[in-house]
Coordinates of C-alpha atoms and ligand atoms in Angstrom, one line a residue:
Chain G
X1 CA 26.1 3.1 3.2
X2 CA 22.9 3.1 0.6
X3 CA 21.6 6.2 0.8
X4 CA 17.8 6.7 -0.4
X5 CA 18.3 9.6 -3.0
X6 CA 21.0 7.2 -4.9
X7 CA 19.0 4.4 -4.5
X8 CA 15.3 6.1 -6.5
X9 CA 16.6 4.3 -9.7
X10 CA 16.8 0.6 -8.5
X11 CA 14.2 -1.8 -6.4
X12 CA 16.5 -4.0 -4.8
X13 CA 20.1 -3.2 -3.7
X14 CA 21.8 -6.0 -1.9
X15 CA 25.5 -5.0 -0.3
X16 CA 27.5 -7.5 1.0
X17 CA 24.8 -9.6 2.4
X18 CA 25.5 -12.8 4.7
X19 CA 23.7 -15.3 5.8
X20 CA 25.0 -18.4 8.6
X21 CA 23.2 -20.7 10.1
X22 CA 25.2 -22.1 13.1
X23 CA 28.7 -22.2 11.6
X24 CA 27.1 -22.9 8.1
X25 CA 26.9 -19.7 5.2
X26 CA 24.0 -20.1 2.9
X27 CA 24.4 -16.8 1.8
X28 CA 28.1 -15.4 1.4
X29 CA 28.5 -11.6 0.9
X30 CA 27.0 -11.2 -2.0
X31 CA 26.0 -7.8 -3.9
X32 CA 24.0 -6.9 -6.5
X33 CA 21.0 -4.4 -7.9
X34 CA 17.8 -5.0 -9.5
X35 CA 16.6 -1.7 -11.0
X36 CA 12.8 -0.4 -11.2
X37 CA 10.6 -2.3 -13.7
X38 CA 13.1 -4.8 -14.6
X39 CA 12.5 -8.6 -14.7
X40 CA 15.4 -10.2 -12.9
X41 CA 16.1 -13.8 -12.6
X42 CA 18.2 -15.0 -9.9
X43 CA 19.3 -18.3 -10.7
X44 CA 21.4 -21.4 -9.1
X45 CA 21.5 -24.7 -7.9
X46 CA 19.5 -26.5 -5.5
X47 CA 20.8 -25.2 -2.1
X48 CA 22.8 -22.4 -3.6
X49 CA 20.9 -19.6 -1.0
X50 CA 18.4 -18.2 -3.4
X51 CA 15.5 -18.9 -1.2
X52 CA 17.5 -18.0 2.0
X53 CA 18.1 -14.6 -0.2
X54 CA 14.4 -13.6 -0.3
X55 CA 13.8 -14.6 2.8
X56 CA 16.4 -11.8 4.4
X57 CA 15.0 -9.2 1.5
X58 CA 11.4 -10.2 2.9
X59 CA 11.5 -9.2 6.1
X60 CA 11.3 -13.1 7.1
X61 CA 15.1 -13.7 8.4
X62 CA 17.6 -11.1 9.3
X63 CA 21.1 -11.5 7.5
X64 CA 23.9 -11.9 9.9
X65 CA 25.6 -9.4 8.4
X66 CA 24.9 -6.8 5.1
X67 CA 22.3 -4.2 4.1
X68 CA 19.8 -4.1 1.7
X69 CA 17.1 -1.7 0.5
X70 CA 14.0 -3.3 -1.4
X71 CA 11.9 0.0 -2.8
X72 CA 14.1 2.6 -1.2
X73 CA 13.2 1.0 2.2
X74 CA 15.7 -1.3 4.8
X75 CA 13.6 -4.7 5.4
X76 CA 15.5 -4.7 9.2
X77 CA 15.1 -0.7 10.1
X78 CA 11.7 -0.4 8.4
X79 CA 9.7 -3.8 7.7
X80 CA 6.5 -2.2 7.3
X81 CA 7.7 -0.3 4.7
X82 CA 9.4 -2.5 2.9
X83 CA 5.7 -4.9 3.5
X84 CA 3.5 -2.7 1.9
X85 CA 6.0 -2.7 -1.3
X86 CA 6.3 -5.9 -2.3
X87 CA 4.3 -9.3 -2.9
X88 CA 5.4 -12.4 -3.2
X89 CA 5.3 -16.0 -4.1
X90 CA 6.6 -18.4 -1.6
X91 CA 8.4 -21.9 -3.2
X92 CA 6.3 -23.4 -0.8
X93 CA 2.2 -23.4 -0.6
X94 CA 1.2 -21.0 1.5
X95 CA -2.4 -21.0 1.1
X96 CA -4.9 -21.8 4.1
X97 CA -6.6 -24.9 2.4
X98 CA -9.4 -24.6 4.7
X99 CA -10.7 -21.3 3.3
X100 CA -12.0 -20.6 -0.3
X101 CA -10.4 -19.4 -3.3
X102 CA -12.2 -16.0 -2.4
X103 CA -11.6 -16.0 1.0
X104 CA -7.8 -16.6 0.7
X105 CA -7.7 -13.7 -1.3
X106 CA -10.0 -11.5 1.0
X107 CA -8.1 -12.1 4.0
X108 CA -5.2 -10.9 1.9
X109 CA -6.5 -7.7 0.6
X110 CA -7.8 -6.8 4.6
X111 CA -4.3 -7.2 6.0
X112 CA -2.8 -5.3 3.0
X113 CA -5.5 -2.8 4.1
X114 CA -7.2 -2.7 0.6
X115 CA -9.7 -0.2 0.3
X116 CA -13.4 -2.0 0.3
X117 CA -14.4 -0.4 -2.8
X118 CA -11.3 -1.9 -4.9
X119 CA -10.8 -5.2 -3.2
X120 CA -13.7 -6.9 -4.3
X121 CA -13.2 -5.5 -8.0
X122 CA -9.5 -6.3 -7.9
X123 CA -10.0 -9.7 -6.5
X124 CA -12.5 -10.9 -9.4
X125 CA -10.3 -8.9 -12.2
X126 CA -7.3 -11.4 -10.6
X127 CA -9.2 -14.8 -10.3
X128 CA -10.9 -14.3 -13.4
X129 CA -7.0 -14.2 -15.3
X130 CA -5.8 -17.2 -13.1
X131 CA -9.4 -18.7 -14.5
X132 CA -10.3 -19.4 -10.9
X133 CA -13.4 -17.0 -10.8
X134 CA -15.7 -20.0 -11.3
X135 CA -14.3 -21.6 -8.3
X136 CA -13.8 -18.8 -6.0
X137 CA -16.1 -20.9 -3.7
X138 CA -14.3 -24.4 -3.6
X139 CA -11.8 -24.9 -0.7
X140 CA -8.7 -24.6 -1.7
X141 CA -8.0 -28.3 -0.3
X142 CA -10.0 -29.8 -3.5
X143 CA -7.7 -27.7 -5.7
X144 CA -4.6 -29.2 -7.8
X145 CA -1.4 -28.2 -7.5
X146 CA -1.1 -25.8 -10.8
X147 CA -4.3 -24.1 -9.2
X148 CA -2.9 -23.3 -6.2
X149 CA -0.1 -22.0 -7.6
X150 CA -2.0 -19.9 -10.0
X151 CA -4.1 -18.3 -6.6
X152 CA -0.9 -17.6 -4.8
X153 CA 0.2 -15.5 -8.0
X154 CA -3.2 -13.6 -7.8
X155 CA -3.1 -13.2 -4.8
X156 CA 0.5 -11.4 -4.7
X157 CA -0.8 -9.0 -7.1
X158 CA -3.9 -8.3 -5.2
X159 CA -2.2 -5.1 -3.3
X160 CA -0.5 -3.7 -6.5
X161 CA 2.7 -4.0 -4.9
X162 CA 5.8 -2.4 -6.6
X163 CA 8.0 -4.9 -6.3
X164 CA 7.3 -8.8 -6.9
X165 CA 9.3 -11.6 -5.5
X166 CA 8.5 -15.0 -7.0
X167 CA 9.8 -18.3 -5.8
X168 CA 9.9 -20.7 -8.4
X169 CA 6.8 -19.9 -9.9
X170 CA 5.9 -21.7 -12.7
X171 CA 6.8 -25.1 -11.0
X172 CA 4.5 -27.6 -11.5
X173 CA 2.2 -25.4 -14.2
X174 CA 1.5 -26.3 -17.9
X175 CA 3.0 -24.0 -20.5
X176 CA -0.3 -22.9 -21.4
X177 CA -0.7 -21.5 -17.9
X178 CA 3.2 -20.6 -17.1
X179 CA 2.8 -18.1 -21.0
X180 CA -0.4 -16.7 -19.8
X181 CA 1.2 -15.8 -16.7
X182 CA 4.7 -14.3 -17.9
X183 CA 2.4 -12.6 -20.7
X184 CA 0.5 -11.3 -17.8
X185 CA 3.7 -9.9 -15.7
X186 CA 5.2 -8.5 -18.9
X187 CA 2.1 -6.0 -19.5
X188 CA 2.2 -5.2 -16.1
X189 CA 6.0 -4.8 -16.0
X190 CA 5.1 -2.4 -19.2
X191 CA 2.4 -0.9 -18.1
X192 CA 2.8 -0.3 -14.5
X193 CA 6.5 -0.6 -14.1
X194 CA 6.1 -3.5 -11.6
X195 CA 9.3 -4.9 -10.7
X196 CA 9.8 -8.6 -11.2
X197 CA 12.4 -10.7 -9.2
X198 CA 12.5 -14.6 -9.3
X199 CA 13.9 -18.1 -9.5
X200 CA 13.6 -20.8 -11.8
X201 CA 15.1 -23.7 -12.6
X202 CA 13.9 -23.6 -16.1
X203 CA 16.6 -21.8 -17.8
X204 CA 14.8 -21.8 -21.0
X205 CA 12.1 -19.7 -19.1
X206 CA 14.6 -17.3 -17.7
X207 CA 16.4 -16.8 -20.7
X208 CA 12.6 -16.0 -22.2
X209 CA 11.4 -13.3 -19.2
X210 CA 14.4 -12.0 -17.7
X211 CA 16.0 -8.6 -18.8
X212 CA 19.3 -9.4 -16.1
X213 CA 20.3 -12.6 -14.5
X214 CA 22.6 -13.2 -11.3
X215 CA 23.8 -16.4 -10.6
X216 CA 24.5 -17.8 -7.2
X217 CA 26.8 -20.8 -6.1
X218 CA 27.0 -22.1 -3.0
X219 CA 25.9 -18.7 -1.7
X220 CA 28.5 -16.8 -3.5
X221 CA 27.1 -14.7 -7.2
X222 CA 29.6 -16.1 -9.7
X223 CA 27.8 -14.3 -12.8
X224 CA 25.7 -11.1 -13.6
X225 CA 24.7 -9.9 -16.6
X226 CA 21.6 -10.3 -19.7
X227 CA 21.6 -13.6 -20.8
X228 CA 23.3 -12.1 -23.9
X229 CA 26.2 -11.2 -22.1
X230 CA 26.1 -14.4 -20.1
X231 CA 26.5 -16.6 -22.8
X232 CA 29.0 -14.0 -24.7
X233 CA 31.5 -14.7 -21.7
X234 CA 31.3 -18.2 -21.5
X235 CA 31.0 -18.7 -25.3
X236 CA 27.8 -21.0 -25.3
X237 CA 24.5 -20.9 -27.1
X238 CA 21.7 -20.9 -24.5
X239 CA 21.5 -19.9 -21.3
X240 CA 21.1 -23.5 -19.8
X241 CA 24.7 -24.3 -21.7
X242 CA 26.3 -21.0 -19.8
X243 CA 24.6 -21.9 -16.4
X244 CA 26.1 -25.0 -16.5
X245 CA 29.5 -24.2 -17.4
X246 CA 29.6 -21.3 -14.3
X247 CA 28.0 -23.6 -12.0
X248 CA 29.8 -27.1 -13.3
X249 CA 27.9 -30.4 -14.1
X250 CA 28.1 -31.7 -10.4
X251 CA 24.8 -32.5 -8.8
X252 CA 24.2 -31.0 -5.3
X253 CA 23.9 -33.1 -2.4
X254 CA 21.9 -30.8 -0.6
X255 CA 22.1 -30.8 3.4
X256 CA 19.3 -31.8 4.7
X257 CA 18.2 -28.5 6.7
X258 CA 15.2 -28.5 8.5
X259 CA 13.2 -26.7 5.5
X260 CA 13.8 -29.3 3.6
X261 CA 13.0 -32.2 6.2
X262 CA 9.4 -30.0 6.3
X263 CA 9.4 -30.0 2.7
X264 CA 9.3 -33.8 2.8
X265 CA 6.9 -33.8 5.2
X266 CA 4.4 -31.5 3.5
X267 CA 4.7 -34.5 0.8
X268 CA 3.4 -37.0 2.8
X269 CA 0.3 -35.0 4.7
X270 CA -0.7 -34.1 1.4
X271 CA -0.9 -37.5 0.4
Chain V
X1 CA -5.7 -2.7 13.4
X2 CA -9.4 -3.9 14.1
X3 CA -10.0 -5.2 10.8
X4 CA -6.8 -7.2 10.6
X5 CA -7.7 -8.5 14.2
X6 CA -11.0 -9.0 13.1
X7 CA -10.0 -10.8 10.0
X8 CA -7.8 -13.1 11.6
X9 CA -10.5 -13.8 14.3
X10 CA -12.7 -15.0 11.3
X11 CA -10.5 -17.5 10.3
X12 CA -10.3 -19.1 13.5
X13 CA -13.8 -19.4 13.8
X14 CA -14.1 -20.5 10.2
X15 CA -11.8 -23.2 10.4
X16 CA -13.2 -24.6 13.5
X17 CA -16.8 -24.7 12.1
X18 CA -15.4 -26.5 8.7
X19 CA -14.0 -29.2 11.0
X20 CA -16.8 -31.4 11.7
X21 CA -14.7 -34.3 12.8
X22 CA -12.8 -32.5 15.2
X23 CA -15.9 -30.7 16.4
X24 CA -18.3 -34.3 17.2
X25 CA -14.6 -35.4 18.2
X26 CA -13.9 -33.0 20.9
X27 CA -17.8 -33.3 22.1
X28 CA -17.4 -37.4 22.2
X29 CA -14.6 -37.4 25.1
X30 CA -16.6 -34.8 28.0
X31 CA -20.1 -36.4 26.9
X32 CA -17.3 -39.6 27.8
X33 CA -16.1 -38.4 30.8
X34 CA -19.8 -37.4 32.4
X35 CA -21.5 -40.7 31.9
X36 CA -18.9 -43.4 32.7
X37 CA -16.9 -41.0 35.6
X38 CA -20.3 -39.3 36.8
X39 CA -22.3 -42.6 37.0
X40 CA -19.3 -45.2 37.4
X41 CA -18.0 -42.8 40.6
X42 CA -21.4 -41.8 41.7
X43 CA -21.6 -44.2 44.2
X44 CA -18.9 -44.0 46.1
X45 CA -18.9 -40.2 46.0
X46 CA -22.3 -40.3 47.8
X47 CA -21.2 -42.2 50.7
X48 CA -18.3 -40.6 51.5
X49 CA -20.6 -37.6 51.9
X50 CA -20.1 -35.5 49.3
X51 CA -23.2 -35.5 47.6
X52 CA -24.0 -35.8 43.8
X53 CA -20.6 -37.0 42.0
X54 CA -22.1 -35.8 38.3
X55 CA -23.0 -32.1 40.1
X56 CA -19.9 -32.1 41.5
X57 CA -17.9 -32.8 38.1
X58 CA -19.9 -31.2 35.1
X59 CA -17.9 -27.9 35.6
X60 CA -14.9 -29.8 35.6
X61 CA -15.7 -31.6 32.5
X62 CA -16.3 -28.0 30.8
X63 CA -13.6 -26.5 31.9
X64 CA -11.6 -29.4 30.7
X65 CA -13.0 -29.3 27.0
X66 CA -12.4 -25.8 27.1
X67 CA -8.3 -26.3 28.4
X68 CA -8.0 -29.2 25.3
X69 CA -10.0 -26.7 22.5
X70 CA -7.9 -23.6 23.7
X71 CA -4.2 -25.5 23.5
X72 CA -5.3 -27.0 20.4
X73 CA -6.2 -23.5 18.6
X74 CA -3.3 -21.6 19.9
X75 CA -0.8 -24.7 18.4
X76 CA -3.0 -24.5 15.6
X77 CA 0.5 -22.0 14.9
X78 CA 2.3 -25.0 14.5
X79 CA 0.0 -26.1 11.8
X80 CA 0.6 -22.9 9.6
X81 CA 4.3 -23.0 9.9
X82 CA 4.3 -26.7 8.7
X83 CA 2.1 -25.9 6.1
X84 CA 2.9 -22.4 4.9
X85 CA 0.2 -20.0 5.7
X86 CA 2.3 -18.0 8.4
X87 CA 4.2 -16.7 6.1
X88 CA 1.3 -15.3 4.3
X89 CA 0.9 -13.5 7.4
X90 CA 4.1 -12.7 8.5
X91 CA 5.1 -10.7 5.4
X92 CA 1.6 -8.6 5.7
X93 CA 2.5 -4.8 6.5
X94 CA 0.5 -5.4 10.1
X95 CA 2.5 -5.7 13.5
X96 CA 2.9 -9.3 14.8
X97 CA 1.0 -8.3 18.0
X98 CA -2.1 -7.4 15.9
X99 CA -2.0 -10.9 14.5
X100 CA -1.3 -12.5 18.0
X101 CA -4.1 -10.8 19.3
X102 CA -6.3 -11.4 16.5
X103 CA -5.8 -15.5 16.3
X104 CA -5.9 -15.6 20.4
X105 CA -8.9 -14.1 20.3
X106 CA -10.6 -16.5 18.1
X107 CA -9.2 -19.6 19.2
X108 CA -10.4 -18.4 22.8
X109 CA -13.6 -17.9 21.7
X110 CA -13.7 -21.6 19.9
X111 CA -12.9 -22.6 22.9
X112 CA -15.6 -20.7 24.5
X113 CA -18.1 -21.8 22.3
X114 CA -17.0 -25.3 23.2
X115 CA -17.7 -25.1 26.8
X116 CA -20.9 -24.0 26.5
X117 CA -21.6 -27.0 23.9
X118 CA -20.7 -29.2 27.1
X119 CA -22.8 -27.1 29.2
X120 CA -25.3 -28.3 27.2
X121 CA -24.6 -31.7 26.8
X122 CA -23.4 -32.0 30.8
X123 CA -27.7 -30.8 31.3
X124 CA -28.5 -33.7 28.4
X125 CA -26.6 -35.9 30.7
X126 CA -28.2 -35.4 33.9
X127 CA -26.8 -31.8 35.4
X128 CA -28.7 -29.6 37.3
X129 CA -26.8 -26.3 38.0
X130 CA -28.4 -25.8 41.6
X131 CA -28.9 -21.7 40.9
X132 CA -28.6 -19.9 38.0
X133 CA -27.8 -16.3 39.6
X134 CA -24.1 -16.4 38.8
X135 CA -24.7 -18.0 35.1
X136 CA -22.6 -14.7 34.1
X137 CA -19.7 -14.9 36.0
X138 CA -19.3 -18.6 34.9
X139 CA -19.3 -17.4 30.9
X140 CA -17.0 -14.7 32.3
X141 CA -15.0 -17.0 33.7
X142 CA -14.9 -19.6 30.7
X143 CA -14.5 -16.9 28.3
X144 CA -10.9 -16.0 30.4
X145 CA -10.3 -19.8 30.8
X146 CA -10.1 -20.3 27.6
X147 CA -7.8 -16.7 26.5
X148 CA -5.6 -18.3 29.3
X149 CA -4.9 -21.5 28.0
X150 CA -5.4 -20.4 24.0
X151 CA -2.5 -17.7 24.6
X152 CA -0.4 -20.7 26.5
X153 CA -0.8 -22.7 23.6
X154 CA 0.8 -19.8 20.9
X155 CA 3.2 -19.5 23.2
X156 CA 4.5 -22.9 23.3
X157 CA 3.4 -23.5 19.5
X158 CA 5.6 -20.7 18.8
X159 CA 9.0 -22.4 20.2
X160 CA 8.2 -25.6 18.4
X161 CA 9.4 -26.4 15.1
X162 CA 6.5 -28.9 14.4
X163 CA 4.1 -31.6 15.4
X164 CA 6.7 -33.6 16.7
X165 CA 6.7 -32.2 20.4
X166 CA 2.6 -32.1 20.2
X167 CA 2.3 -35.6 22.1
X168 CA 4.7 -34.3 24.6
X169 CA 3.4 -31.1 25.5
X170 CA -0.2 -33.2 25.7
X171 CA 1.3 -35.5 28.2
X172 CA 4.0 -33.7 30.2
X173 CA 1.9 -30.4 30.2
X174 CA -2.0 -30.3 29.3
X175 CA -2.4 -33.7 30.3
X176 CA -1.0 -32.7 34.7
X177 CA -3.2 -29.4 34.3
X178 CA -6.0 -31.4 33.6
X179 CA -5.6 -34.6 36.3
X180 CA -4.3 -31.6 39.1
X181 CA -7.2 -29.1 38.4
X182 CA -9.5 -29.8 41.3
X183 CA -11.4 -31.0 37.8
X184 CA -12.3 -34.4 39.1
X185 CA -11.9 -34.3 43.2
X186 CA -12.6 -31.9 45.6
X187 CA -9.8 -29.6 47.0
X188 CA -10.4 -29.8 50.5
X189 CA -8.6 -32.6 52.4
X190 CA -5.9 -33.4 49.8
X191 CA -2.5 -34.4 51.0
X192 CA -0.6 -31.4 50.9
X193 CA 1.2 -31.8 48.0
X194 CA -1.0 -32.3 45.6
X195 CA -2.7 -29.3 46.9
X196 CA 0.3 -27.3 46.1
X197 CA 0.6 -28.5 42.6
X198 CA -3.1 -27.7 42.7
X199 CA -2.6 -24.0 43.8
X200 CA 0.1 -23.2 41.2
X201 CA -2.3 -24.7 38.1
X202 CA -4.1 -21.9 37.0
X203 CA -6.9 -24.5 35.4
X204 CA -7.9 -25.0 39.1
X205 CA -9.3 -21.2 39.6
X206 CA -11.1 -21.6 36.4
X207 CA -12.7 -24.9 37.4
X208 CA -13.8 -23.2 41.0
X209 CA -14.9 -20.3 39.3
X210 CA -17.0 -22.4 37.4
X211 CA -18.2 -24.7 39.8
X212 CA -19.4 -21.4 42.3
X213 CA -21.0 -20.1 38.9
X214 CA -22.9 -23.0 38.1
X215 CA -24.2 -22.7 42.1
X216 CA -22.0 -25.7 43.4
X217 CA -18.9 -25.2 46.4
X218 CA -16.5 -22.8 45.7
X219 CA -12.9 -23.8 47.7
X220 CA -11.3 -19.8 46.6
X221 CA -14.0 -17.8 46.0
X222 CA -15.0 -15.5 43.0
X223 CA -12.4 -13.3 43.9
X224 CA -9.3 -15.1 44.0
X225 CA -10.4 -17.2 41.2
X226 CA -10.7 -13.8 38.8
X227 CA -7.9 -12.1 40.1
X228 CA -5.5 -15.3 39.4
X229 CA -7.0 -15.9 35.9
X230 CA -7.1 -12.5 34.9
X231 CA -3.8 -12.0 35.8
X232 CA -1.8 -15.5 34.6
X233 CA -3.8 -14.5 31.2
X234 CA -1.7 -11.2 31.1
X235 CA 1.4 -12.9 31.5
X236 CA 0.7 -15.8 29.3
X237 CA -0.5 -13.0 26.6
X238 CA 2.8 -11.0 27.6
X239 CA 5.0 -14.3 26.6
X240 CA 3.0 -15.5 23.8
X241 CA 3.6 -12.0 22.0
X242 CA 7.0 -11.8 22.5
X243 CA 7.7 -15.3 21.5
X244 CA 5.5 -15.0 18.7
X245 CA 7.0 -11.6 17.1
X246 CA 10.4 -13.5 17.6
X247 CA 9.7 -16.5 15.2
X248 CA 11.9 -17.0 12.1
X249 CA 11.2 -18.9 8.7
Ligands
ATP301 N1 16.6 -22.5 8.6 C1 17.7 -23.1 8.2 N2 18.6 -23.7 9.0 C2 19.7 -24.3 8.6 N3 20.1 -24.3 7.3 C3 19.3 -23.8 6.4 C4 18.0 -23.1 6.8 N4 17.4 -22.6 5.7 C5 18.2 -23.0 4.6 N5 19.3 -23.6 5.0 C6 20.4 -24.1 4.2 O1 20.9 -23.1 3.4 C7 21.2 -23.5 2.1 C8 20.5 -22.6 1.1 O2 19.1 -22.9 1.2 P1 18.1 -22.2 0.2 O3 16.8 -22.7 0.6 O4 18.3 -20.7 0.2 O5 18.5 -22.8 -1.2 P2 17.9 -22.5 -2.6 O6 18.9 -21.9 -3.5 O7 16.6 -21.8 -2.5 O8 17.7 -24.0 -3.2 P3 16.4 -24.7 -4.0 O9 16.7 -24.4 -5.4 O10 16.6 -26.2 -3.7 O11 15.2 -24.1 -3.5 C9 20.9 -25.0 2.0 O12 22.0 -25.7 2.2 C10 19.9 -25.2 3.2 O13 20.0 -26.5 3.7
MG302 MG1 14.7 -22.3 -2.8

């Protein structure tokens, strides 16, 4: 059992956590720490169960079986808890494309219970680093893709939260945008001690950010460690060279689960 | 609690005001339905004795914008899932009841708003409500029309995976409650069937509620027609909550 005084120096604690759908395992008992303030990069193939991973540590989808704390807290005993102590940054848009920049953010800071006096400070310090301030008025609708994605990242930050989950971030952003933004997480990381925890499929960009990687296969972790050690093990050069030869060169055919059939979809309404 | 409501509220109302296509759009059908049914079955109504058909059908023609505009809010759910806002608000430190309430609320009162558009509009075309005494009690009874069927709606939006089962639920659901309301006939004298199927759609109580508050024939009566809509909301809110705060993404 994870107890809370054992558990003051680490964010995340994952013990053997499972996830099935139907007779399928997307996630399959896997274990693993993130501890406070670090930037942790949780890395894998398409379809290997890191989404499905947040999701359970989010409060979004109970695990079939496993425990977890996120902040000292159990996302299945005590979600609001656990709410309050992280943000996050979903791999898909999750914006309401009918409101405004501002508004998106607004209706974020009220359920997040932002004092009044902060929030509107707070929500112009935030737009004005994603460089949205001059368009806090424009539907999100008329916005591109890398500008969405730089709201969504404002707008996890908007209730300070402790720990921050991140989704594939920096897909789809320029690297002028994706170094302001890392640059950004790495002061606060120093400064307030934020806890970062994310995907990518850029492994140049993990081996940049990230203090510890896990690696997850077909919902199993096959490899933990700095990318120093990482690439120690397997004797390669970068990180890219060592996730390739844990994971193997084959390309995933990825089953077609309903998140990905809405995926699609989301493709063609936004056409 | 109220702010989160409140916020949630907003953006119901926000969204519906942005949408000017689907607001002229959901005003074209009823102004639709009054001119070519009221005129084109005019006639006939009048000499089979039952008086003015457009008198007769304006409430019906409210109360049947208002059924459309509430359905269509509460799947508006639907709409989120597919395109990623619920999660925004299903990670948010605030109970899934609170944000149930809160999105009911204003897709009842879009739909509220509606029906008094077509109040309007059924008086453009040619309606006269005979007394104006009980011009409360048919808001009142709009207003719970339209909570009824807006809760309905999050309740079956929030067993659906996507847009896919809209067109049935329009056809195999929204589309009987309409056509079996007492909407577009009179009650009395039905075969006794259809009268049945009448009785157990709650739409009918709101569309006799209406008609007695506009000043025109009541077949229940005030009472009845509160009691049933008051309570079928309850239950409709009872099961839209508990569907709702069991969805998965
Ligand atoms: N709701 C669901 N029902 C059934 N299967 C699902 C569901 N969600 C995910 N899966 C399946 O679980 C597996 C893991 O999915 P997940 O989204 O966690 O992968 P991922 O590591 O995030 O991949 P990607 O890099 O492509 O985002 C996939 O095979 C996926 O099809
Ligand atoms: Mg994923």
């Amino acid at each position: 059992m994870l107890q809370k005084e054992k558990t003051d120096n680490y964010s995340i604690e994952v013990r053997n956590l499972t996830k099935k759908f139907g007779g399928f395992t997307a996630v399959d008992n896997i274990s693993f720490s993130v501890k406070r303030g670090e930037t942790f990069a949780f890395l894998g193939p398409n379809g290997a169960g890191k989404t499905t991973t947040i999701k359970m540590l989010t409060t979004l989808l109970r695990p079939t079986t496993g425990t977890m704390l996120v902040n000292g807290y159990d996302p299945i005993s005590n979600q609001d808890a656990v709410r309050r102590s992280f943000g996050i940054v979903f791999q898909d848009p999750s914006l309401d494309d009918e409101l405004t920049a501002y508004e998106n953010m607004e209706f974020h800071g009220v359920l997040y219970k932002v004092p009044d006096k902060i929030l509107k400070n707070k929500i112009q310090e935030l737009l004005n680093f994603v460089e949205l301030w001059d368009r806090k008025n424009d539907a999100v609708k008329h916005f591109s893709g890398g500008m969405k994605r730089r709201l969504e990242i404002a707008r996890g930050l908007l209730h300070t939260p402790e720990v921050l989950f991140m989704d594939e971030p920096t897909i789809g952003l320029d690297p002028q945008t994706r170094n302001s933004i890392w640059k950004y997480l790495k002061d606060l990381n120093g400064t307030a001690g934020i806890t970062v925890f994310f995907t990518t499929h850029y492994m140049d960009e993990a081996e940049r950010v990230a203090d510890r990687v896990a690696i997850i296969d077909q919902g199993k972790i096959v490899a933990e460690g700095s990318p120093q050690d990482l690439k120690k093990t397997t004797g390669t050069k970068t990180l890219e060279e060592a996730f390739l030869s844990l994971t193997g060169k084959k390309i995933r055919e990825e089953e077609s689960g309903s998140i990905d059939q809405m995926r699609m979809n989301r493709k063609m309404w936004s056409r | 609690m109220i702010r989160t409501i409140y916020i949630l509220w907003l953006r119901q109302l926000k969204r519906y005001v942005r949408s000017r296509s689907r607001i002229i759009g959901s005003l074209g059908q009823p102004l639709l339905f009054l001119l070519a049914l009221g005129y084109g079955f005019g006639p006939v109504f009048q000499k089979a004795g039952q008086g003015n058909y457009l008198e007769f059908l304006a409430p019906g023609v409210i109360a049947m914008s208002i059924l459309f505009t509430a359905i269509f809010s509460g799947m508006e759910i639907i709409w989120d899932k597919q395109f990623g806002f619920l999660k925004e608000t299903l990670v948010a430190p605030v109970s899934r009841l609170n944000i149930m309430i809160g999105r009911t609320l204003g897709g009842a009162t879009v739909a509220t708003l509606q029906g008094i558009i077509v109040f309007f509009i059924s008086i453009a075309a040619g309606f006269r409500p005979t007394s104006l005494t009980f011009l409360p009690v048919a808001f009142l009874i709009m207003a719970l029309t339209a909570l009824l069927f807006t809760a309905m709606g999050t309740a079956i939006a929030s067993l659906l995976e996507d847009m896919q089962g809209f067109q049935m639920i329009m056809n195999f659901l929204v589309m009987p409650i309409f056509f079996l309301s007492g909407a577009l006939f009179p009650l009395a004298g039905l075969p006794s069937s259809i009268f049945i199927a009448a009785s157990a759609n709650p739409l009918t109580y709101g569309v006799d509620g209406l008609r007695g508050g506009l000043g025109g024939q009541m077949h229940f009566g005030f009472g009845i027609d509160l009691a049933v809509l008051t309570g079928v909301t309850v239950l409709f809110l009872v099961i839209g909550s508990y569907l709702f705060s069991k969805i998965e993404i």
